[in-house]
Structures are given as C-alpha cells and as structure tokens.
Short mmCIF file of C-alpha atoms and ligand atoms in Angstrom, two decimals:
data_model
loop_
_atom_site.label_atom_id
_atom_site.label_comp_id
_atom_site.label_asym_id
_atom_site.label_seq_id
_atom_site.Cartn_x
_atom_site.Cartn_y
_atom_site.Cartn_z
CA UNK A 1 25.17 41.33 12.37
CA UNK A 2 22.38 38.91 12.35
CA UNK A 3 22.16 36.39 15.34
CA UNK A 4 21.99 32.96 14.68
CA UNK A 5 20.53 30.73 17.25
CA UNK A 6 22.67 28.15 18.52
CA UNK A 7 21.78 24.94 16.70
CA UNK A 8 20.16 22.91 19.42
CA UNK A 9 17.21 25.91 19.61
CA UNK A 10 16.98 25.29 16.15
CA UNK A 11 16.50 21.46 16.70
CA UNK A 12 14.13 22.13 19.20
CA UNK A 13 11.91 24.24 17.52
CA UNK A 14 11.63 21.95 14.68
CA UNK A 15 11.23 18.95 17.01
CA UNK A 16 7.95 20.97 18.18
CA UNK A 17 6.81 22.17 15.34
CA UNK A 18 6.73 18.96 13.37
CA UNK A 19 7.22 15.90 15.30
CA UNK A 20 3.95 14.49 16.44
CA UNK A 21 3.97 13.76 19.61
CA UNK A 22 2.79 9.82 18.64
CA UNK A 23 3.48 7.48 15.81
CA UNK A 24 1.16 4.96 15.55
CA UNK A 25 2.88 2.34 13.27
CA UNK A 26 0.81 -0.55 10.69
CA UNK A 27 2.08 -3.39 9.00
CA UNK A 28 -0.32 -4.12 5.90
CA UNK A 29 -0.27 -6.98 3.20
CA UNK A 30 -3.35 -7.23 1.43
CA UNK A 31 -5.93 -4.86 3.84
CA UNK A 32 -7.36 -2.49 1.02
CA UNK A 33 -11.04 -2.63 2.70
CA UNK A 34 -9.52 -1.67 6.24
CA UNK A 35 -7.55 1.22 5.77
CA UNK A 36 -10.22 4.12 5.66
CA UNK A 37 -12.38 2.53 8.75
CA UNK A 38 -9.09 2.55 10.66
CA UNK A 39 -8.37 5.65 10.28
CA UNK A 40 -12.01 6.67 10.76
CA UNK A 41 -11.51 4.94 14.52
CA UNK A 42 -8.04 6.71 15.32
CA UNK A 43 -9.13 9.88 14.81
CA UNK A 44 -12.24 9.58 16.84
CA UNK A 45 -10.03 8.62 19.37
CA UNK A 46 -6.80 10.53 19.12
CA UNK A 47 -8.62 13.54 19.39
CA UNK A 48 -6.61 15.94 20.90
CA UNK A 49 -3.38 14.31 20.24
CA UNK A 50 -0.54 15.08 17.86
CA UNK A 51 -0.62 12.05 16.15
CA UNK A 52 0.57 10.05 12.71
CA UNK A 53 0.17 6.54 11.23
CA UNK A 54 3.10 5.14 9.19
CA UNK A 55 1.43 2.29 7.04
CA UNK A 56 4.52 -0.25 5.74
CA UNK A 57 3.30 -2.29 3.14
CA UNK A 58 4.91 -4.96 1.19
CA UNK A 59 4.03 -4.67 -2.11
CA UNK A 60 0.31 -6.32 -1.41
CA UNK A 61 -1.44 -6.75 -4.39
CA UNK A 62 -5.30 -6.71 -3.67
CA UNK A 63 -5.15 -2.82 -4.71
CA UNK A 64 -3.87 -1.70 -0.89
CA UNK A 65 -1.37 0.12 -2.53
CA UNK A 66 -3.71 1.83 -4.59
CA UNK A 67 -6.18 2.49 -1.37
CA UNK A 68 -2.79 4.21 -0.16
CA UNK A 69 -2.06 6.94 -2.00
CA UNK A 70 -5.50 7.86 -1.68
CA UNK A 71 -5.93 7.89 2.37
CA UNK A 72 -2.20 9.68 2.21
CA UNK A 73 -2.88 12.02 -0.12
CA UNK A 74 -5.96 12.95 1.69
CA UNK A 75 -4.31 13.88 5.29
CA UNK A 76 -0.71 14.70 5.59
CA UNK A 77 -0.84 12.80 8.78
CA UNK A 78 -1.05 9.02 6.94
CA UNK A 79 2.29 8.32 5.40
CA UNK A 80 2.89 5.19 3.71
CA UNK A 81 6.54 2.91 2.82
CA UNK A 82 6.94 0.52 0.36
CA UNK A 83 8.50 -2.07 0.13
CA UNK A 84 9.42 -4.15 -2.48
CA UNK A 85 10.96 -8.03 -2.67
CA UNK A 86 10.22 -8.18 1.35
CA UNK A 87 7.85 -9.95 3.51
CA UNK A 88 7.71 -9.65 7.48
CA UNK A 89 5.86 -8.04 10.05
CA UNK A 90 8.45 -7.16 12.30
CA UNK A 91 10.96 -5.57 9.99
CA UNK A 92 8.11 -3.72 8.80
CA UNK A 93 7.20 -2.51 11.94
CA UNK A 94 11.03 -1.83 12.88
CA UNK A 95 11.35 0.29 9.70
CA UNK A 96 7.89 1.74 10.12
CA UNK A 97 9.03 3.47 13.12
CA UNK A 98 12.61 4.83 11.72
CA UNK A 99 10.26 7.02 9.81
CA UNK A 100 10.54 9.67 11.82
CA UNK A 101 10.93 11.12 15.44
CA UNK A 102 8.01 10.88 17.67
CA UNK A 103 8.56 10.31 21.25
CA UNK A 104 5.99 7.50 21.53
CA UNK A 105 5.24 4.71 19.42
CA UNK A 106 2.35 2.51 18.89
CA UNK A 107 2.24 -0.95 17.09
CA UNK A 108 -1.07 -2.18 15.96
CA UNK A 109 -2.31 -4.05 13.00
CA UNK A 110 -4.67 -2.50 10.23
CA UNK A 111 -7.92 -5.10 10.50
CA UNK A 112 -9.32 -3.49 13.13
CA UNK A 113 -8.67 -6.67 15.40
CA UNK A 114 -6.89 -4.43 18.03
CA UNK A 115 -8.87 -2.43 20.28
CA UNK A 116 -8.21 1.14 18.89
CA UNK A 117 -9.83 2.89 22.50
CA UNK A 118 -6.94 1.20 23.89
CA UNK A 119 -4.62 3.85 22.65
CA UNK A 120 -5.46 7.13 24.69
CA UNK A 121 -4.86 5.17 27.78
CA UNK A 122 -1.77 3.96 27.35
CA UNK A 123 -0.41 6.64 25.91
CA UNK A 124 -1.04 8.43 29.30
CA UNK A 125 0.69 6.08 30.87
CA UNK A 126 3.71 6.65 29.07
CA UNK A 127 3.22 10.64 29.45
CA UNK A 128 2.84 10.34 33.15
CA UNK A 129 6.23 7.73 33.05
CA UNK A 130 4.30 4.83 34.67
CA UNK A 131 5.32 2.65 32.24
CA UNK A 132 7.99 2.37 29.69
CA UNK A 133 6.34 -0.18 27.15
CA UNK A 134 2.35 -0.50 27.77
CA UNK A 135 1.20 -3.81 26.33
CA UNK A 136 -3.07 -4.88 25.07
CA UNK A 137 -2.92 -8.08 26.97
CA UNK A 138 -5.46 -11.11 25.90
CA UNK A 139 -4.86 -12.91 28.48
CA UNK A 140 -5.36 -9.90 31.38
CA UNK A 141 -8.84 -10.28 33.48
CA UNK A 142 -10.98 -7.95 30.84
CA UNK A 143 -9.01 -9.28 27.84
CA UNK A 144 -10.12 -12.47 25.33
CA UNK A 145 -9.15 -14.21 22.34
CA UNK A 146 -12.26 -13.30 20.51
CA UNK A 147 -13.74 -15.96 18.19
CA UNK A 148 -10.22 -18.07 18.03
CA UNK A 149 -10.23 -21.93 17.45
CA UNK A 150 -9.03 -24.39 20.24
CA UNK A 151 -6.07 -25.26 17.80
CA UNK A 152 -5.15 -21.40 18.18
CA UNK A 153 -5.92 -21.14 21.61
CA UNK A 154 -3.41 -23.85 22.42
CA UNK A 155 -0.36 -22.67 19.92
CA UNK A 156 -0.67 -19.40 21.56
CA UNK A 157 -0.57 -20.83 25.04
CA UNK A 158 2.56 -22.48 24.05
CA UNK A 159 3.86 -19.98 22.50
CA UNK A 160 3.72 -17.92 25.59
CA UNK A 161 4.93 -20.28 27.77
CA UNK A 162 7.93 -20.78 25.47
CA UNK A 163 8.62 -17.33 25.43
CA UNK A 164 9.63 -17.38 29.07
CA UNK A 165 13.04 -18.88 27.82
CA UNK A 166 14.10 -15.43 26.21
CA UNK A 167 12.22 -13.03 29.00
CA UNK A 168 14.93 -13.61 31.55
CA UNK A 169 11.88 -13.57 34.08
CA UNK A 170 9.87 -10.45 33.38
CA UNK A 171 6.80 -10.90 34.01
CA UNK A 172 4.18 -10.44 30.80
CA UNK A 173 0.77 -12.21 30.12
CA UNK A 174 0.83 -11.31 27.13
CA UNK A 175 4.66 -10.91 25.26
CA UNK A 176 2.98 -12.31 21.97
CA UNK A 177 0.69 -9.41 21.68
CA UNK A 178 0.68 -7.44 18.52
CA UNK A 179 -0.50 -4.32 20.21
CA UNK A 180 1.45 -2.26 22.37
CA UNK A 181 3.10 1.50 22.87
CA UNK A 182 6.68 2.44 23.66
CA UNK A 183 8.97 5.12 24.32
CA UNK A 184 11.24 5.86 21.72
CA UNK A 185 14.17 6.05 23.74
CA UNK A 186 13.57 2.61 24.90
CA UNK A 187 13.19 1.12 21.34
CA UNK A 188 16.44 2.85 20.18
CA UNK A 189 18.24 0.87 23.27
CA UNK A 190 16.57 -2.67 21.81
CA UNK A 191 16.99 -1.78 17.78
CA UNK A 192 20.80 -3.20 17.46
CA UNK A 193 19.91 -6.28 19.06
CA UNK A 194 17.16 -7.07 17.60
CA UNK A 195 16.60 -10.29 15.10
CA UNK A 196 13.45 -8.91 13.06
CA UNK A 197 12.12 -12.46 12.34
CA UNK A 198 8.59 -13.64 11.62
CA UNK A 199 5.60 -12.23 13.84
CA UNK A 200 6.52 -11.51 17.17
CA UNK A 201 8.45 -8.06 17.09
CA UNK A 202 7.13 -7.47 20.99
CA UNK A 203 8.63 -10.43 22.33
CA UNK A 204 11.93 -9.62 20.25
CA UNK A 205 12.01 -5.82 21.54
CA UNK A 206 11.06 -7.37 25.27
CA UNK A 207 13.61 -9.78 25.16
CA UNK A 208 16.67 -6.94 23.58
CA UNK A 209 16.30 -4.61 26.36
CA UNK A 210 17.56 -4.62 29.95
CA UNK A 211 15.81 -5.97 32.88
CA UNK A 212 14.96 -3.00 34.39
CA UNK A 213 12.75 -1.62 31.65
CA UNK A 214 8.89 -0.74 33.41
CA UNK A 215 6.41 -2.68 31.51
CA UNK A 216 2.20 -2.51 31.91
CA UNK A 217 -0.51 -4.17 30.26
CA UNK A 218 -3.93 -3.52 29.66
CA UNK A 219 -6.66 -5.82 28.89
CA UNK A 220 -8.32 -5.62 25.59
CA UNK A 221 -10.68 -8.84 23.55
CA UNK A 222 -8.97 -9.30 20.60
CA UNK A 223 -11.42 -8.68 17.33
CA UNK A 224 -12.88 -10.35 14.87
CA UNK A 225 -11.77 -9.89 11.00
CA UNK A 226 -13.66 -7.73 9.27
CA UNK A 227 -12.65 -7.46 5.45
CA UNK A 228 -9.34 -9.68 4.01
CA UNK A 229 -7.60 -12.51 6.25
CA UNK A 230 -5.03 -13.53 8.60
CA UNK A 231 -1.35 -13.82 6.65
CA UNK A 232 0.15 -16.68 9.57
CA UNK A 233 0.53 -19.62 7.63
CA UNK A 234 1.68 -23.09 8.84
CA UNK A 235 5.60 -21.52 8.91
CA UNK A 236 5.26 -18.95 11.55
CA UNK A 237 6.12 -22.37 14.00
CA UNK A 238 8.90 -22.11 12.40
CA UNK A 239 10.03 -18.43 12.04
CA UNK A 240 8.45 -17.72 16.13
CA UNK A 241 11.46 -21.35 16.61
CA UNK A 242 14.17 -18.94 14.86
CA UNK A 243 13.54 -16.05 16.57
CA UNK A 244 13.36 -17.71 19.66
CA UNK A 245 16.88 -19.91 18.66
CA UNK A 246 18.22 -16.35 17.78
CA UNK A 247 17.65 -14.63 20.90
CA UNK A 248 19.40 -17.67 22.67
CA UNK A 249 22.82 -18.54 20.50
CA UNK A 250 22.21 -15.99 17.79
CA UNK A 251 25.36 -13.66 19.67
CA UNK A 252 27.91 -17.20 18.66
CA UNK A 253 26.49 -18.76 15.71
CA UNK A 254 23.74 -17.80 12.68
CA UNK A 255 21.02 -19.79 12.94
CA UNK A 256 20.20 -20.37 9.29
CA UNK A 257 23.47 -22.38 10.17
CA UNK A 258 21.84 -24.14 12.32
CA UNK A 259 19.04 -24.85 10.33
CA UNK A 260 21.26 -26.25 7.76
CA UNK A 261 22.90 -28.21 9.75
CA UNK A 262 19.59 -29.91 10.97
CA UNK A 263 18.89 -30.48 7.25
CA UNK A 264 21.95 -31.33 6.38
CA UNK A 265 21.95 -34.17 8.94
CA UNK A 266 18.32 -35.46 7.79
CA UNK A 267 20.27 -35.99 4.64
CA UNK A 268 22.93 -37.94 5.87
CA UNK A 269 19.72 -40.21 7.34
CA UNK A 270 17.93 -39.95 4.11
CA UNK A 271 21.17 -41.08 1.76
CA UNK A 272 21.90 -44.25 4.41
CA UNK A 273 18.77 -44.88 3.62
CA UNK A 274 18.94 -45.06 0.18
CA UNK A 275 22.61 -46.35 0.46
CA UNK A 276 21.15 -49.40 2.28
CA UNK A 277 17.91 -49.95 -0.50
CA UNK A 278 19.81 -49.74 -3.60
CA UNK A 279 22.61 -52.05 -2.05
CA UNK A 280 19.97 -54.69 -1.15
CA UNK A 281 18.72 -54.17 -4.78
CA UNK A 282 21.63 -55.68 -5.39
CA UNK A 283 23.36 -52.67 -7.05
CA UNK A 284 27.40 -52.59 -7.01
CA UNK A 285 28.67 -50.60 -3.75
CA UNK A 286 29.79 -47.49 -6.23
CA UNK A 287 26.64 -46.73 -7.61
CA UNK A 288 24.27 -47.39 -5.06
CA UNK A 289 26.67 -44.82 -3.06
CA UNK A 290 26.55 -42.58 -6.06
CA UNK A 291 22.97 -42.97 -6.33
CA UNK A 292 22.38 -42.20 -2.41
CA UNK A 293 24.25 -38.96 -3.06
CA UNK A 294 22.51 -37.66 -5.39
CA UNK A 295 19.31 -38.15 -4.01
CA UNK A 296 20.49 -36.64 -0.37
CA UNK A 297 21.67 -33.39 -1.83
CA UNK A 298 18.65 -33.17 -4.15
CA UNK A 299 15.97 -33.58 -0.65
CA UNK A 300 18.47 -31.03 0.68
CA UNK A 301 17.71 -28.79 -1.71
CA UNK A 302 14.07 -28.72 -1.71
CA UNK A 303 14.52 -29.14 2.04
CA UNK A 304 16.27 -25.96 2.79
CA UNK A 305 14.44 -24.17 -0.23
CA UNK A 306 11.68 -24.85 1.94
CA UNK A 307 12.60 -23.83 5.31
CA UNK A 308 15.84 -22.53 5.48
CA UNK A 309 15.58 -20.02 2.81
CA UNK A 310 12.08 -19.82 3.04
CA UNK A 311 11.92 -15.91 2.92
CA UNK A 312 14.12 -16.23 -0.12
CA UNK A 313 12.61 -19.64 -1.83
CA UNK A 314 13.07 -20.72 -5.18
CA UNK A 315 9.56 -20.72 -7.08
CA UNK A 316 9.15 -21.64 -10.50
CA UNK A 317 10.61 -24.25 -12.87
CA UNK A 318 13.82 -22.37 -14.21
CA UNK A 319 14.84 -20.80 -10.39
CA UNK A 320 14.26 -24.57 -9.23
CA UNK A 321 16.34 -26.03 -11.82
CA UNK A 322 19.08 -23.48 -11.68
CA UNK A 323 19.05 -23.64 -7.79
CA UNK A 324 19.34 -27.44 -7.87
CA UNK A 325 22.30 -27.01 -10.47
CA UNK A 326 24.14 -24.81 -8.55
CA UNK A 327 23.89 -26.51 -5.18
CA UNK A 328 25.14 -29.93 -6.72
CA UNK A 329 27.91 -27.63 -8.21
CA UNK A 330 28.79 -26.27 -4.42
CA UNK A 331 28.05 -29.28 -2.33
CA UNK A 332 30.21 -31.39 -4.85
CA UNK A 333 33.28 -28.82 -4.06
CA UNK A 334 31.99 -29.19 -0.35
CA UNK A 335 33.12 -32.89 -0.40
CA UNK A 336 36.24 -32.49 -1.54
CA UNK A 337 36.87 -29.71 0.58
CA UNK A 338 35.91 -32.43 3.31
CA UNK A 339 37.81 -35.48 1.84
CA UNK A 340 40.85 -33.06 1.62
CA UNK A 341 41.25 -31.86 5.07
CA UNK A 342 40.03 -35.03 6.85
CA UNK A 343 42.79 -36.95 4.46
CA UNK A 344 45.22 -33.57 5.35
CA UNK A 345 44.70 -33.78 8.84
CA UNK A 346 45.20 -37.78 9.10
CA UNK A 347 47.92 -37.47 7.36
CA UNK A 348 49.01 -35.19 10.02
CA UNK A 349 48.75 -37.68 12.55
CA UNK A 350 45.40 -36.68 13.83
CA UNK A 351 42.63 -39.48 15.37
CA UNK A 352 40.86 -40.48 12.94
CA UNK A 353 37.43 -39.00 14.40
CA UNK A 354 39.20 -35.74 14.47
CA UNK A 355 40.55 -35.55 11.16
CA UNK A 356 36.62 -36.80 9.97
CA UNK A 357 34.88 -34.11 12.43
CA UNK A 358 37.08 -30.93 10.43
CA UNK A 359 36.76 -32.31 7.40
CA UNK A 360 32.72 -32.56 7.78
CA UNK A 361 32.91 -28.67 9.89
CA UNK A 362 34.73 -27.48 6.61
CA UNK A 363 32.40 -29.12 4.11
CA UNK A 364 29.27 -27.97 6.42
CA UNK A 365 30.77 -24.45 6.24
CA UNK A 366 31.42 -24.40 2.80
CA UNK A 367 28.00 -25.62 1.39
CA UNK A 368 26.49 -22.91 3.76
CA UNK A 369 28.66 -20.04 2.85
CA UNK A 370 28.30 -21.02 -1.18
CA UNK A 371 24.75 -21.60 -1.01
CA UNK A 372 23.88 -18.87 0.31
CA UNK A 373 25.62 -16.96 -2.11
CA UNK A 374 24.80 -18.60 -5.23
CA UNK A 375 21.97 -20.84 -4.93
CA UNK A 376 20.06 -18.62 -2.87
CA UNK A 377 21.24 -15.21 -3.16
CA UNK A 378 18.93 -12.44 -2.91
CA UNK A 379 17.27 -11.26 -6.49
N1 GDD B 401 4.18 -5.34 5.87
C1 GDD B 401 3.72 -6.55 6.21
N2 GDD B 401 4.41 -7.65 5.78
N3 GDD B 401 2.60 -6.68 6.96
C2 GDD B 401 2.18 -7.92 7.26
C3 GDD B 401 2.84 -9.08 6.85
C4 GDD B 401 4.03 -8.93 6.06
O1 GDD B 401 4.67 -9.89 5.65
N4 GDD B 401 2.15 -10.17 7.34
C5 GDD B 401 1.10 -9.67 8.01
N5 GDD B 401 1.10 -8.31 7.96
C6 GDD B 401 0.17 -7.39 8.59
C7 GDD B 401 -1.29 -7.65 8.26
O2 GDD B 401 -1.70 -6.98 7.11
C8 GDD B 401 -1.98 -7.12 9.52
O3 GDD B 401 -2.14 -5.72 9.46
C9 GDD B 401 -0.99 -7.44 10.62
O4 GDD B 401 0.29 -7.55 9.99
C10 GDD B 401 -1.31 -8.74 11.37
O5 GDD B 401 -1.43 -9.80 10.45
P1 GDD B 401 -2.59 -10.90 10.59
O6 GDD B 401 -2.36 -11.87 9.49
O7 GDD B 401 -3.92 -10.26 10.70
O8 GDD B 401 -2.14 -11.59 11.96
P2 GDD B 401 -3.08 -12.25 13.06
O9 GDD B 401 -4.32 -11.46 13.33
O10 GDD B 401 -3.27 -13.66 12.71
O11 GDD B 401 -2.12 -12.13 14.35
C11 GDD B 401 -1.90 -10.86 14.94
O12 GDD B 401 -2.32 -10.78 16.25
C12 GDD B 401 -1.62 -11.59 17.18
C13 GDD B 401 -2.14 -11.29 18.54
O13 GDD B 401 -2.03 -9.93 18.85
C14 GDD B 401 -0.43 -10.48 14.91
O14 GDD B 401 -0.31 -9.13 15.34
C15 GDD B 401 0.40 -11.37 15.78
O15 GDD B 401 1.75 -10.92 15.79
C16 GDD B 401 -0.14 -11.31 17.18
O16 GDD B 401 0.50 -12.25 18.00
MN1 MN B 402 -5.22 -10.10 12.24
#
C-alpha cells in the first residue's frame, strides 16, 4: 500500500518549495524605460532573499506592455497582470498581491522614486516581528520630499493632517507613503474592508485594520523621476475626499450617493437660477420652468460625468449624446416618481414638508440607481 502524506505536509512542502518568501508588488501605467533598471536595483539588493515582483499594469500604452513580456520572460521571478478597462493604483496593488502566497509584501512604485535599499531592512523587521507594517517615511528625520514644489509640499501636508480623521489615533508621519512592507496575515485582516479608491492604498489598509496592529517607519528622500511622469492629475483631491468620505460613512451609505446628491443639489441652485433669468426675460412661468429644467439636468450630466463617474466617464460625441439621452429619459421618470409619492403621501395626510422630503428621497434614489445602470454602466 502506498502512503500518502496527510494533506497539510503536502501544503507545506509546496508552500516551501515555491512561495517566495517576499512579494514585492508594482503598479505601472506608462513606465516602459523603468522596468529593467528596477529590476537591475532589486536584485542587487535582494540578494539572498527569496523574492518576486508582481508588475499590474493597466493596459499603458507607451509600449510597457511590450517591455513586459520581455523582463518576464527573461526571469521566472517577474510576473506581470493585465488589466484591461481599469485605472487605479490601489486596486492594482490590492490585486497585485492576490497573486500569490508570500508571507511578506512590499508596495513600491516602478520609477525608481522609492528608495529600493530600503527593502532589506524592513523586511528584517518583519522577520524578527518588530513590526507588523514597516512604512518609508518622508517626513522621518533622514527622510525628504526630494525636488517637490511648494504647491506639493503643502497638499501633502494637508493631506496628512486630514488623514488623522480615519487613523483613529495611530500614530504615522507618513500614512500617505507609497512605500511600505506588510505581513500577509495582516493584509488579509484589512482586504474586506477596504475601499480601493484613488492613490492612497496605505492609508486605506492603515485605517481597515485594528488598533493594535505594530507599525514602524523608516526614513527614506523620496526620488527624482527618471524616465516617463507622475499619473496624479488635478482629481486625486477628489478620489483621496472619497476615500477618506468612505472610510467614515461608507459602512451606511455609498458615497457616489453622496456625490450625487452634492451635484444634484448644485442643480437645484443652477435651475433657480435660470428659473429666475428667463422669468425676468419676461418668459411665461411654464417655459422659463421648462427651460430651467432642462438646463439643470443637462449641467448634471456633464457634472457627474465629470466627477461622479469619473472612473467610468463618457468620452466622445456619440457616448456623450447617448448618456445625455438616457439621463433625461431617467431623471424625467425620477420626477414623477417624486410628484407621485409627495402627492401620495399628502394625500395621506402627511405635512406637507414630509410628503415633499420622500418624494425628493425617492426621486434622488431613483435617478441614482437608473443612472448608474444605464447612463453610466460599465462597457
Ligand atoms: N496600474 C496602475 N494604474 N498603476 C498606476 C496608475 C494606475 O491607474 N496610476 C499610477 N500608477 C503607477 C505609476 O506607474 C507608478 O509606478 C506608481 O503608480 C506611482 O505613480 P506616480 O504617478 O509616479 O505617483 P507619484 O510619484 O506622483 O506619487 C507616488 O508617491 C507618493 C509618495 O510616496 C504615489 O505612490 C503616491 O501614492 C504616494 O503618496
Ligand atoms: Mn512617482
């Protein structure tokens, strides 16, 4: 009879046999040029570690993709995901790291602005259980911003500071960092809660997990920019303001809700405005309200195309139209929805402020739910 090992020996002798010991994960859009001198710099300074880098690219098209395949198929340890449709740096990082087992994970971007020397250290701090996250702090004595602009400078100090609202009082210099190692264990208790918007996966992991988690930072100048250039844009104020908004009410209410909501009541401002033009034009009361609603759901549209739905926006004349279309289609069935069950509920015997209140809830709700599903559904 042949003896068959019980399965968790099996387990375990895979586990050692092919699970490095670190993963050392990279976000890339557009960073053909750095690739190779990256991994030129990790292995100079892994040596001596079981290590591999998980590259998760979306879909750049300066030829990274291209630049790729060749550093992957030229050492099994570089492994590459693709991803198509997508844009983010933390939910590439997040799905970076589901790519396979290692014990320890590193985040670091590919343009060589982190300090790659960095790494051996903290990983022994996680080997000797010092820590459970290690973090390359900026803003440690040793650490610097490198050649950044006083604009930057400032944005990042606020940015900081606001982060304090979702660190329940843990003190970090540096929760904004980009660069830092954790135990896998500890990322698997943060990966349900976490929101996976915009830039700041750290301060999103940081702010999932319990209190009690051990963190440490190290000090490290942050680089310049070699080859390519830096993806924030003038909306990552406003994806670092969702993510932030998510870690506070996400739990009771969506905040894309929210967000249309806040839209939503710039074009109730924006149609009394109109209202109030076109009826000191002179224009009949009927058609200068006609004419006000029109306009307020059409800057509602390009509104929320533009920051509500910004990872899903609209481009191009056909989408636009379409989009447009469709939204006065569902925000027209929004307000009878709302006449109906403020009228309903009146009827009822309901204040009057009441009945109005539900009736604009339902049409809020409505337009949301609808929108999302057929102006700006996912292609
Ligand atoms: N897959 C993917 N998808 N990668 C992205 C995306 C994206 O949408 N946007 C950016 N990246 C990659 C870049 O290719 C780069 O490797 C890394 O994420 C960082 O992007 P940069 O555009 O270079 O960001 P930065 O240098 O301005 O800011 C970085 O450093 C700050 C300080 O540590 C980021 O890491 C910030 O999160 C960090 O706060
Ligand atoms: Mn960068």
């Amino acid at each position: 009879m042949t003896t068959i090992a019980a399965p968790g020996a099996c387990v375990e002798t895979i586990t050692q046999s092919a699970t490095p010991e670190l993963v050392v994960v990279v976000p890339t859009f557009n960073e053909r040029d750095n690739l190779v001198p990256l991994l030129e710099k990790l292995e100079r300074t892994l040596d001596g570690v079981r290590w591999e880098i998980v590259f998760v690219d979306d879909d750049s098209t300066d030829g990274t993709v291209r630049a790729l395949e060749e550093v992957c198929s030229a050492d099994r340890r570089v492994r590459s995901v693709r991803r198509l449709g997508r844009r983010g740096l933390a939910s590439a990082v997040v799905e970076g790291i589901q790519t396979n087992f290692a014990p320890f994970i590193a985040v670091m971007d590919a343009d060589l602005q982190h300090d790659e020397r960095l790494l051996g250290p903290m990983l022994n701090i996680l080997r000797k259980d010092d820590a459970d996250v290690v973090i390359g702090s900026r803003y440690l004595a040793g650490g610097g911003l490198g050649d950044w602009s006083n604009a930057r400078r400032t944005m990042s100090a606020v940015a900081t500071e606001l982060s304090r609202l979702v660190l329940r009082g843990r003190d970090v210099t540096d929760p904004m960092s980009g660069f830092f190692m954790l135990k896998r264990s500890v990322f698997d208790a943060a990966v349900r809660r976490l929101s996976q918007e915009g830039y700041k996966i750290l301060l999103d992991i940081l702010a999932s997990l319990p209190a009690s988690v051990r963190i440490k930072e190290v000090p490290y100048v942050f680089g310049l920019r070699q080859h390519g250039e830096s993806k924030l844009d003038s909306l990552v104020a406003l994806d670092y303001l969702t993510l932030l908004l998510d870690k506070l009410v996400g739990r009771w209410v969506p905040v894309r809700f929210l967000m249309f909501t806040a839209v939503g009541s710039i074009g109730v401002a924006l149609h009394m405005a109109v209202l109030a033009a076109v009826h000191h034009l002179g224009a009949p009361f009927l058609r200068a309200q006609i004419a006000a609603t029109v306009v307020a759901i059409g800057g509602n549209f390009f509104l929320n195309n533009a920051l509500t739905y910004r990872d899903k926006r609209l481009k191009g004349l056909g989408p636009v139209l379409l989009g447009l279309l469709s939204f006065y289609a569902v925000c027209s069935v929004g307000a009878v929805a709302n006449v109906g069950i403020a009228d309903f509920l009146f009827v009822q015997d309901y204040d009057w402020w009441v009945s109005g209140i539900c009736g604009i809830v339902v049409g809020a709700v409505w337009n949301y739910a609808m929108s999302s599903l057929f102006t700006w559904r996912r292609t």
